[in-house]
């Protein structure tokens, strides 16, 4: 399959949707250059109560002690702002001592004494009182005081971040996300705490939205190209093979005197015929007819129906069919093994790796010489970051089926990722040599060129990577994802935005159901500052998502873009654009 997406980077993809020129995405190399003055950034004269840091305007108690009369005279001679600062300083001492109620009283006094035109100082007093309320876990009061501080100083990082944390506690994730997005931009994505909060909230929002949307979504058949790529990853799968002897159409059966075996009502045989014709929308209903009548091919029909339920993203309907095939006493062992592979893959999509591993191991136990088991278990091991075991499974697959170009290409890629992440240059070169060997021995394997191109891009051998993608397009001109990869390469290699977008637009033209193309286009549009178009692209990808987990990720990207539009409106904060 030449339809694989890029290897996941360690940076959350919501962040990639906001960052400009991140080398792992586009390689433009731009960074944020936000010049934050003290008055626009963290607040003039501000410090965290009890932090031990002294601001330049803080008065210190002189050594020795003044008489009560002298202290009274000093208070009388102080301006309102000086008295407010004194009250704040006293509050800071209480805060440091853990006496938060006393600190709140002092900050309240400071707010009352401070002249209203002294907005920077007032914002500090409100922020300090919010810090004390935070210690008491009074989240509503924290939000209220931080809002006062932000109204007076819209780019007050501490107040924005404190309000974001309180809003998260109050489960107001939408407004929390807006605040923490503003903080991330102001800090040029340099503060781990704010980035972690943004990541956490985006994941929570994504999961919540995906759970509701996925449950009520209209199932959608993927493109014929995607379906063919999916089935091409199986070499020992009965249901994906052309009609075999004993499975011929009814008119052929009549000639062979086998009409007693298969009647005209065999829904499974009709479903197989529809598969050959790429008339995929009719397959589930025909399989259901076979199952309802309890025909000869019930097990096959259950497995084929389950497979198409998975393809349209309906795991709830797929699982009972898979369970039934797996538990059938008289079912063909290869049908059982295939059902276990598909159920194991489904569990992995549902983020249940233990159940997934159990199913793959069971498949290997019951059908020890099935290359598909080892091939797909190898892919699972890569996802679980168990590269040595993945390589062992790919090796087993290759022993059983030496002509499996796909397994050989994926083994090379597993070895390459292991060497690359381990910074082992000699092993990297060995893996690259392995790719050369694969494409030499299997010149018709598009996936070999695609995976080699990703490795070459990592190594910044852009010209050769481009050649590999051209080979993919030559072999599979209707594979939309190859055009997306090639488009991203142009952005990273030549910074050619127009060519990159043209190639990704071509991918959408070839396959209007290519969610990867819409996702990539949306990410680029964020970086161009076209947030409304980006949100539209993400929503199109959401409607095409094939699993709840994938949908949650896409919602995270969409929410990150939406939050940025709100931050731009409220605070005038926008990252540089491409």
XYZ file of C-alpha atoms in Angstrom:
578
model
C 0.000 0.000 0.000
C 1.383 3.381 -0.944
C -1.251 5.074 1.127
C 0.558 5.248 4.443
C 0.565 8.539 6.331
C 3.771 10.146 7.571
C 5.362 8.743 10.679
C 4.007 10.494 13.763
C 6.290 13.116 15.249
C 6.642 13.606 18.986
C 5.139 17.104 18.759
C 1.336 17.132 19.188
C -0.311 17.716 15.813
C -2.502 20.526 17.221
C 0.762 22.367 17.822
C 1.906 21.679 14.286
C -1.304 23.356 13.149
C -0.258 26.537 14.946
C 3.502 26.555 14.490
C 4.911 28.139 11.379
C 7.657 26.350 9.510
C 8.246 23.483 11.889
C 10.982 21.468 10.128
C 9.173 18.175 10.722
C 6.180 19.463 8.754
C 7.191 21.998 6.168
C 10.790 22.798 6.989
C 10.475 26.537 6.323
C 12.454 27.173 9.483
C 10.605 30.282 10.663
C 10.082 30.815 14.396
C 7.978 33.137 16.457
C 9.609 36.468 17.159
C 7.221 37.968 19.653
C 8.733 41.035 21.319
C 7.027 41.267 24.658
C 7.569 44.438 26.642
C 7.130 44.265 30.379
C 3.881 46.166 30.178
C 2.433 43.959 27.420
C 3.801 40.640 28.629
C 4.061 39.490 32.186
C 3.019 42.784 33.810
C 5.201 45.582 35.078
C 6.403 45.076 38.627
C 4.548 41.740 38.905
C 5.828 38.768 40.845
C 4.252 35.606 42.137
C 3.185 36.074 45.772
C 5.648 34.335 48.053
C 8.041 33.467 45.236
C 11.024 35.106 46.943
C 11.558 37.435 43.976
C 11.486 41.160 44.746
C 10.227 43.625 42.180
C 12.116 46.853 41.718
C 9.244 48.866 43.196
C 8.889 46.845 46.402
C 9.621 48.742 49.602
C 11.678 46.988 52.253
C 11.232 47.431 55.974
C 14.225 49.468 57.234
C 16.480 47.981 59.885
C 15.497 48.957 63.454
C 11.986 49.997 64.348
C 10.224 53.312 63.987
C 7.983 54.727 66.661
C 4.207 54.415 66.192
C 4.055 58.146 65.624
C 6.704 57.983 62.898
C 4.915 55.096 61.196
C 1.678 57.044 61.272
C 3.366 60.087 59.769
C 4.919 57.887 57.069
C 1.506 56.463 56.161
C 0.005 59.959 56.006
C 2.726 61.132 53.617
C 2.333 58.184 51.227
C 0.369 58.496 47.982
C -2.663 56.224 47.373
C -0.562 54.102 45.016
C 2.204 53.779 47.622
C -0.333 52.663 50.230
C -1.771 50.156 47.736
C 1.714 48.785 47.067
C 2.324 48.506 50.807
C -0.892 46.544 51.223
C 0.139 44.262 48.363
C 3.564 43.670 49.904
C 1.933 42.796 53.206
C -0.360 40.388 51.336
C 2.648 38.765 49.707
C 4.130 38.033 53.123
C 0.885 36.432 54.268
C 0.783 34.424 51.027
C 4.301 33.136 51.582
C 3.327 32.103 55.111
C 0.311 30.192 53.790
C -2.184 32.614 55.359
C -4.280 32.994 52.248
C -7.356 34.592 53.829
C -5.192 37.361 55.314
C -3.442 37.748 51.975
C -6.796 38.140 50.222
C -7.778 40.891 52.654
C -4.551 42.759 51.930
C -4.915 42.415 48.150
C -8.512 43.596 48.436
C -7.279 46.646 50.356
C -4.661 47.264 47.665
C -7.346 47.152 44.966
C -9.517 49.603 46.901
C -6.626 52.041 47.480
C -5.159 51.948 43.969
C -6.152 54.803 41.637
C -8.220 53.455 38.733
C -5.895 54.952 36.130
C -3.018 52.775 37.406
C -4.139 49.805 35.300
C -0.856 47.873 35.333
C -0.662 47.961 39.137
C -4.352 47.143 39.530
C -4.008 44.172 37.206
C -1.146 42.890 39.383
C -3.241 43.209 42.567
C -6.135 41.295 40.981
C -3.770 38.608 39.700
C -2.202 38.216 43.156
C -5.609 37.883 44.773
C -6.492 35.267 42.144
C -3.342 33.364 43.163
C -4.568 33.299 46.762
C -8.038 32.157 45.686
C -6.336 29.438 43.627
C -4.700 28.094 46.793
C -8.174 27.877 48.331
C -9.490 26.150 45.184
C -12.108 28.878 44.704
C -12.075 28.562 40.924
C -14.937 30.949 40.147
C -13.218 33.711 42.123
C -9.939 32.967 40.332
C -11.657 33.402 36.976
C -13.323 36.628 38.078
C -10.116 38.263 39.349
C -7.997 37.087 36.401
C -10.621 38.506 34.056
C -10.278 41.874 35.783
C -6.500 41.659 35.383
C -6.734 40.709 31.684
C -9.228 43.498 30.978
C -6.614 45.984 32.180
C -3.622 44.180 30.632
C -4.785 41.980 27.723
C -1.397 40.278 27.263
C -0.844 39.480 30.927
C 0.543 35.953 30.666
C 0.254 34.977 34.335
C -3.379 36.068 34.547
C -4.285 34.349 31.278
C -2.638 31.095 32.311
C -4.105 31.163 35.828
C -7.561 31.773 34.364
C -7.015 28.916 31.898
C -6.199 26.522 34.749
C -9.273 27.626 36.708
C -11.525 27.297 33.656
C -10.215 23.770 33.152
C -11.143 22.941 36.758
C -14.624 24.347 36.075
C -14.754 22.141 32.922
C -15.152 25.211 30.714
C -12.744 23.787 28.176
C -13.609 26.033 25.256
C -12.638 29.244 27.070
C -9.725 27.478 28.744
C -8.389 26.574 25.310
C -8.641 30.166 24.107
C -6.675 31.435 27.107
C -3.964 28.810 26.911
C -3.653 29.314 23.138
C -2.998 33.016 23.774
C -0.390 32.066 26.370
C 1.331 29.618 23.996
C 1.572 32.280 21.299
C 2.844 34.954 23.709
C 5.471 32.548 25.028
C 6.437 31.427 21.505
C 5.674 27.823 22.556
C 8.615 27.803 24.957
C 6.765 26.968 28.196
C 6.163 23.288 28.806
C 3.385 23.856 31.356
C 1.148 25.862 29.047
C 1.761 23.493 26.142
C 0.841 20.479 28.273
C -2.396 22.145 29.380
C -3.284 22.994 25.776
C -2.584 19.414 24.719
C -4.665 18.032 27.581
C -7.668 20.256 26.868
C -7.544 19.645 23.123
C -7.530 15.890 23.690
C -10.459 16.157 26.116
C -12.469 18.290 23.700
C -11.602 16.000 20.807
C -12.666 12.863 22.651
C -15.930 14.411 23.833
C -16.902 15.631 20.383
C -15.781 12.476 18.602
C -17.714 10.224 20.966
C -20.973 11.998 20.180
C -20.297 12.540 16.466
C -19.009 9.026 15.792
C -21.986 7.422 17.493
C -24.453 9.376 15.345
C -22.476 9.589 12.100
C -23.740 8.349 8.763
C -21.517 5.428 7.716
C -19.587 6.267 4.547
C -17.934 3.865 2.142
C -14.307 4.878 1.486
C -12.976 5.317 -2.014
C -12.404 2.254 -4.251
C -8.660 2.979 -4.163
C -8.618 2.829 -0.362
C -10.601 -0.427 -0.347
C -8.267 -2.033 -2.875
C -5.224 -0.913 -0.868
C -6.761 -2.369 2.281
C -7.364 -5.786 0.727
C -3.927 -5.780 -0.908
C -2.379 -5.941 2.571
C -3.747 -9.520 2.886
C -2.267 -12.356 0.846
C -3.867 -15.343 2.611
C -7.434 -14.070 2.882
C -10.158 -16.252 1.361
C -12.807 -13.545 1.127
C -10.623 -11.112 -0.807
C -9.704 -13.630 -3.510
C -11.546 -13.848 -6.855
C -14.353 -16.384 -7.166
C -12.869 -19.852 -6.717
C -13.980 -23.264 -7.864
C -16.919 -24.156 -5.674
C -17.828 -20.473 -5.493
C -18.788 -19.933 -9.131
C -21.876 -18.096 -10.267
C -25.090 -20.123 -10.368
C -25.210 -20.462 -14.164
C -21.686 -21.966 -14.075
C -22.688 -24.271 -11.237
C -25.541 -25.617 -13.309
C -23.104 -26.702 -16.009
C -21.034 -28.588 -13.429
C -24.017 -30.345 -11.888
C -23.467 -28.667 -8.510
C -26.741 -26.758 -8.194
C -27.545 -28.635 -5.004
C -24.568 -27.054 -3.294
C -25.312 -23.409 -4.044
C -28.768 -22.088 -4.763
C -29.654 -18.923 -6.629
C -30.175 -17.170 -3.286
C -26.475 -17.324 -2.343
C -25.933 -13.748 -1.160
C -22.253 -14.356 -0.507
C -21.532 -15.271 -4.140
C -23.391 -12.176 -5.281
C -21.371 -10.104 -2.818
C -18.151 -11.554 -4.232
C -19.306 -10.668 -7.725
C -20.021 -7.105 -6.574
C -16.510 -6.969 -5.145
C -15.008 -7.856 -8.513
C -17.157 -5.136 -10.099
C -16.134 -2.633 -7.354
C -19.822 -2.205 -6.533
C -19.043 -2.067 -2.832
C -22.256 -0.467 -1.544
C -24.256 -3.688 -2.120
C -21.916 -6.086 -0.347
C -23.226 -5.768 3.231
C -26.845 -6.364 2.217
C -25.991 -9.429 0.119
C -23.900 -10.916 2.926
C -26.816 -10.365 5.293
C -29.034 -12.471 3.010
C -26.543 -15.343 3.192
C -26.350 -15.088 6.992
C -30.124 -14.916 7.456
C -30.659 -18.033 5.333
C -27.820 -19.920 7.058
C -26.287 -20.760 3.702
C -23.190 -22.774 2.946
C -21.018 -19.682 3.018
C -22.313 -18.234 6.295
C -18.855 -17.942 7.868
C -17.434 -16.247 4.775
C -20.426 -13.901 4.583
C -20.047 -12.945 8.253
C -16.363 -12.156 7.753
C -16.925 -10.192 4.549
C -19.778 -8.238 6.147
C -17.646 -7.493 9.206
C -14.806 -6.316 6.970
C -17.034 -3.797 5.227
C -18.518 -2.685 8.530
C -14.945 -1.897 9.580
C -14.261 -0.095 6.300
C -17.247 2.218 6.804
C -16.213 2.790 10.422
C -18.965 0.753 12.094
C -16.962 -1.285 14.599
C -20.053 -1.833 16.768
C -21.684 -3.896 14.011
C -18.434 -5.543 12.932
C -17.495 -7.050 16.288
C -20.428 -9.509 16.705
C -19.749 -10.917 13.224
C -16.034 -11.296 13.944
C -16.764 -12.894 17.331
C -19.101 -15.370 15.709
C -16.559 -16.452 13.074
C -13.800 -16.801 15.680
C -16.016 -19.010 17.867
C -17.331 -21.241 15.054
C -16.183 -24.811 15.624
C -16.272 -25.860 11.972
C -15.069 -22.639 10.315
C -12.006 -22.704 8.088
C -8.920 -21.890 10.165
C -7.884 -19.192 7.708
C -11.237 -17.455 8.139
C -10.730 -17.524 11.908
C -7.192 -16.195 11.642
C -8.334 -13.381 9.343
C -11.152 -12.498 11.726
C -8.663 -12.376 14.620
C -6.334 -10.087 12.636
C -9.199 -7.709 11.878
C -10.561 -7.770 15.417
C -7.044 -7.189 16.750
C -6.613 -4.206 14.431
C -9.990 -2.886 15.558
C -8.925 -3.140 19.208
C -5.771 -1.198 18.410
C -7.841 1.574 16.839
C -9.867 1.605 20.030
C -6.633 1.969 22.033
C -6.890 -1.470 23.634
C -3.390 -2.822 22.899
C -3.607 -5.764 25.296
C -6.724 -7.167 23.601
C -5.150 -6.476 20.239
C -1.990 -8.378 21.144
C -4.049 -11.307 22.464
C -5.934 -11.629 19.164
C -2.782 -11.534 17.052
C -1.104 -14.117 19.262
C -4.179 -16.356 19.054
C -4.134 -16.035 15.252
C -0.480 -17.105 15.206
C -1.302 -20.087 17.431
C -4.137 -21.429 15.270
C -2.589 -20.702 11.848
C 1.157 -20.788 12.326
C 2.006 -20.566 8.637
C -0.229 -17.627 7.747
C 1.996 -14.748 6.536
C -0.775 -12.181 7.090
C -0.684 -12.815 10.831
C 3.000 -11.909 11.096
C 2.758 -9.004 8.666
C -0.073 -7.300 10.548
C 1.329 -8.183 13.966
C 4.588 -6.555 12.854
C 2.661 -3.357 12.126
C 1.084 -3.562 15.579
C 4.520 -3.965 17.206
C 5.751 -0.825 15.447
C 2.809 1.108 16.880
C 3.674 -0.285 20.312
C 7.301 0.786 19.801
C 8.482 -2.827 19.956
C 10.677 -2.610 16.874
C 12.802 -5.723 17.485
C 9.678 -7.878 17.742
C 8.220 -6.140 14.675
C 11.302 -7.014 12.634
C 11.039 -10.627 13.821
C 7.434 -10.797 12.631
C 8.288 -9.279 9.247
C 11.088 -11.841 8.919
C 8.633 -14.652 9.624
C 6.243 -13.258 7.026
C 9.052 -13.089 4.461
C 10.073 -16.712 5.160
C 6.505 -17.851 4.546
C 6.019 -15.614 1.523
C 9.380 -14.538 0.042
C 7.634 -12.531 -2.670
C 5.912 -10.264 -0.113
C 7.374 -6.931 -1.209
C 5.173 -5.085 1.261
C 6.570 -6.943 4.295
C 10.143 -6.429 3.078
C 9.589 -2.680 2.608
C 7.988 -2.325 6.022
C 10.802 -4.293 7.651
C 13.292 -1.819 6.128
C 11.258 1.075 7.439
C 11.103 -0.416 10.942
C 14.882 -0.842 10.944
C 15.321 2.683 9.607
C 13.121 4.280 12.305
C 14.946 2.346 14.998
C 18.339 3.544 13.714
C 17.153 7.099 13.089
C 15.624 7.595 16.544
C 18.693 5.956 18.092
C 20.963 8.295 16.131
C 22.960 5.351 14.782
C 24.361 6.563 11.463
C 25.827 3.223 10.369
C 22.520 1.417 10.936
C 20.691 4.220 9.145
C 22.879 3.615 6.098
C 22.270 -0.137 6.331
C 18.525 0.488 6.309
C 18.821 2.866 3.359
C 20.803 0.194 1.463
C 17.989 -2.214 2.331
C 15.456 0.081 0.659
C 17.605 0.154 -2.469
C 17.595 -3.631 -2.489
C 13.804 -3.786 -2.057
C 13.030 -1.427 -4.939
C 15.570 -3.267 -7.117
C 13.978 -6.662 -6.437
C 10.381 -5.425 -6.379
C 10.187 -2.546 -8.869
C 6.375 -2.755 -9.000
C 5.858 -2.280 -5.229
C 4.640 1.306 -4.798
C 4.850 1.064 -0.998
C 8.592 0.384 -1.227
C 9.143 3.686 -3.032
C 6.791 5.550 -0.668
C 8.492 4.361 2.516
C 11.940 4.945 1.027
C 10.860 8.483 0.114
C 9.864 9.181 3.731
C 13.272 7.970 4.924
C 15.041 10.050 2.259
C 13.069 13.116 3.356
C 14.251 12.554 6.937
C 17.792 12.484 5.575
C 17.119 15.684 3.585
C 17.828 13.884 0.321
C 14.914 15.746 -1.198
C 15.710 15.293 -4.894
C 15.861 11.521 -4.599
C 12.740 11.460 -2.410
C 10.912 13.368 -5.135
C 12.006 10.742 -7.663
C 10.614 7.986 -5.420
C 7.234 9.728 -5.189
C 7.205 10.071 -8.987
C 7.724 6.289 -9.183
C 4.754 5.796 -6.849
C 2.559 8.000 -9.038
C 3.697 6.125 -12.136
C 2.698 2.802 -10.531
C -0.480 4.046 -8.826
C -1.706 7.209 -10.564
C -4.979 7.135 -8.614
C -3.313 7.033 -5.166
C -4.212 10.395 -3.629
C -1.966 10.118 -0.587
C 1.159 9.978 -2.763
C 0.279 13.400 -4.130
C -0.099 14.698 -0.564
C 3.343 13.366 0.374
C 4.865 14.875 -2.760
C 3.161 18.192 -2.000
C 4.564 18.275 1.520
C 7.988 17.495 0.108
C 7.839 20.567 -2.160
C 7.078 22.739 0.858
C 9.947 21.320 2.870
C 12.431 21.145 0.003
C 11.760 24.200 -2.144
C 9.403 26.200 0.075
C 7.169 26.187 -2.995
C 3.773 26.838 -1.441
C 1.882 27.047 -4.740
C 3.234 23.748 -6.065
C 2.636 22.027 -2.725
C -0.979 23.198 -2.592
C -1.533 22.256 -6.241
C -0.410 18.697 -5.536
C -2.617 18.379 -2.461
C -5.551 19.830 -4.436
C -4.819 17.186 -7.083
C -5.093 14.526 -4.365
C -8.567 15.800 -3.451
C -9.535 15.857 -7.137
C -8.438 12.208 -7.505
C -10.131 11.073 -4.297
C -12.761 13.319 -2.740
C -12.788 10.978 0.274
C -9.077 11.331 1.097
C -9.230 12.554 4.694
C -5.417 12.839 4.824
C -5.509 15.421 2.010
C -8.128 17.536 3.774
C -6.233 17.301 7.072
C -2.972 18.372 5.432
C -4.631 21.202 3.525
C -6.222 22.415 6.759
C -2.876 22.413 8.559
C -1.265 24.459 5.790
C -4.161 26.919 5.708
C -3.706 27.519 9.443
C -0.088 28.357 8.797
C -1.119 30.711 5.985
C -3.529 32.475 8.322
C -6.632 31.285 6.418
C -8.336 29.980 9.544
C -11.899 29.775 8.217
C -10.767 27.667 5.258
C -8.636 25.545 7.590
C -11.655 24.830 9.795
C -13.664 23.880 6.689
C -10.929 21.432 5.625
C -10.741 19.868 9.084
C -14.523 19.445 9.178
C -14.432 17.635 5.839
C -11.749 15.321 7.204
C -13.839 14.735 10.356
C -16.792 13.572 8.259
C -14.502 11.047 6.537
C -12.736 9.745 9.672
C -12.625 5.953 9.803
C -12.348 5.589 13.581
C -13.374 7.470 16.708
C -9.707 7.947 17.650
C -8.898 9.512 14.278
C -11.967 11.729 14.552
C -10.872 12.910 18.015
C -7.473 13.887 16.621
C -9.099 15.864 13.789
C -11.388 17.658 16.216
C -8.261 18.661 18.166
C -6.833 20.275 15.036
C -10.116 21.993 14.278
C -10.483 23.275 17.842
C -6.898 24.559 17.817
C -7.657 26.571 14.669
C -10.948 27.848 16.067
C -9.263 28.922 19.309
C -6.740 30.870 17.287
C -9.523 32.774 15.508
C -10.973 33.757 18.884
C -7.577 34.801 20.251
C -7.004 36.954 17.172
C -10.358 38.678 17.718
C -9.903 39.216 21.454
C -6.234 40.076 21.774
C -4.965 40.716 18.254
C -2.529 37.805 18.626
C -1.610 36.035 15.403
C 1.496 34.002 14.664
C 3.473 34.937 11.555
C 2.097 33.333 8.400
C 3.714 31.606 5.465
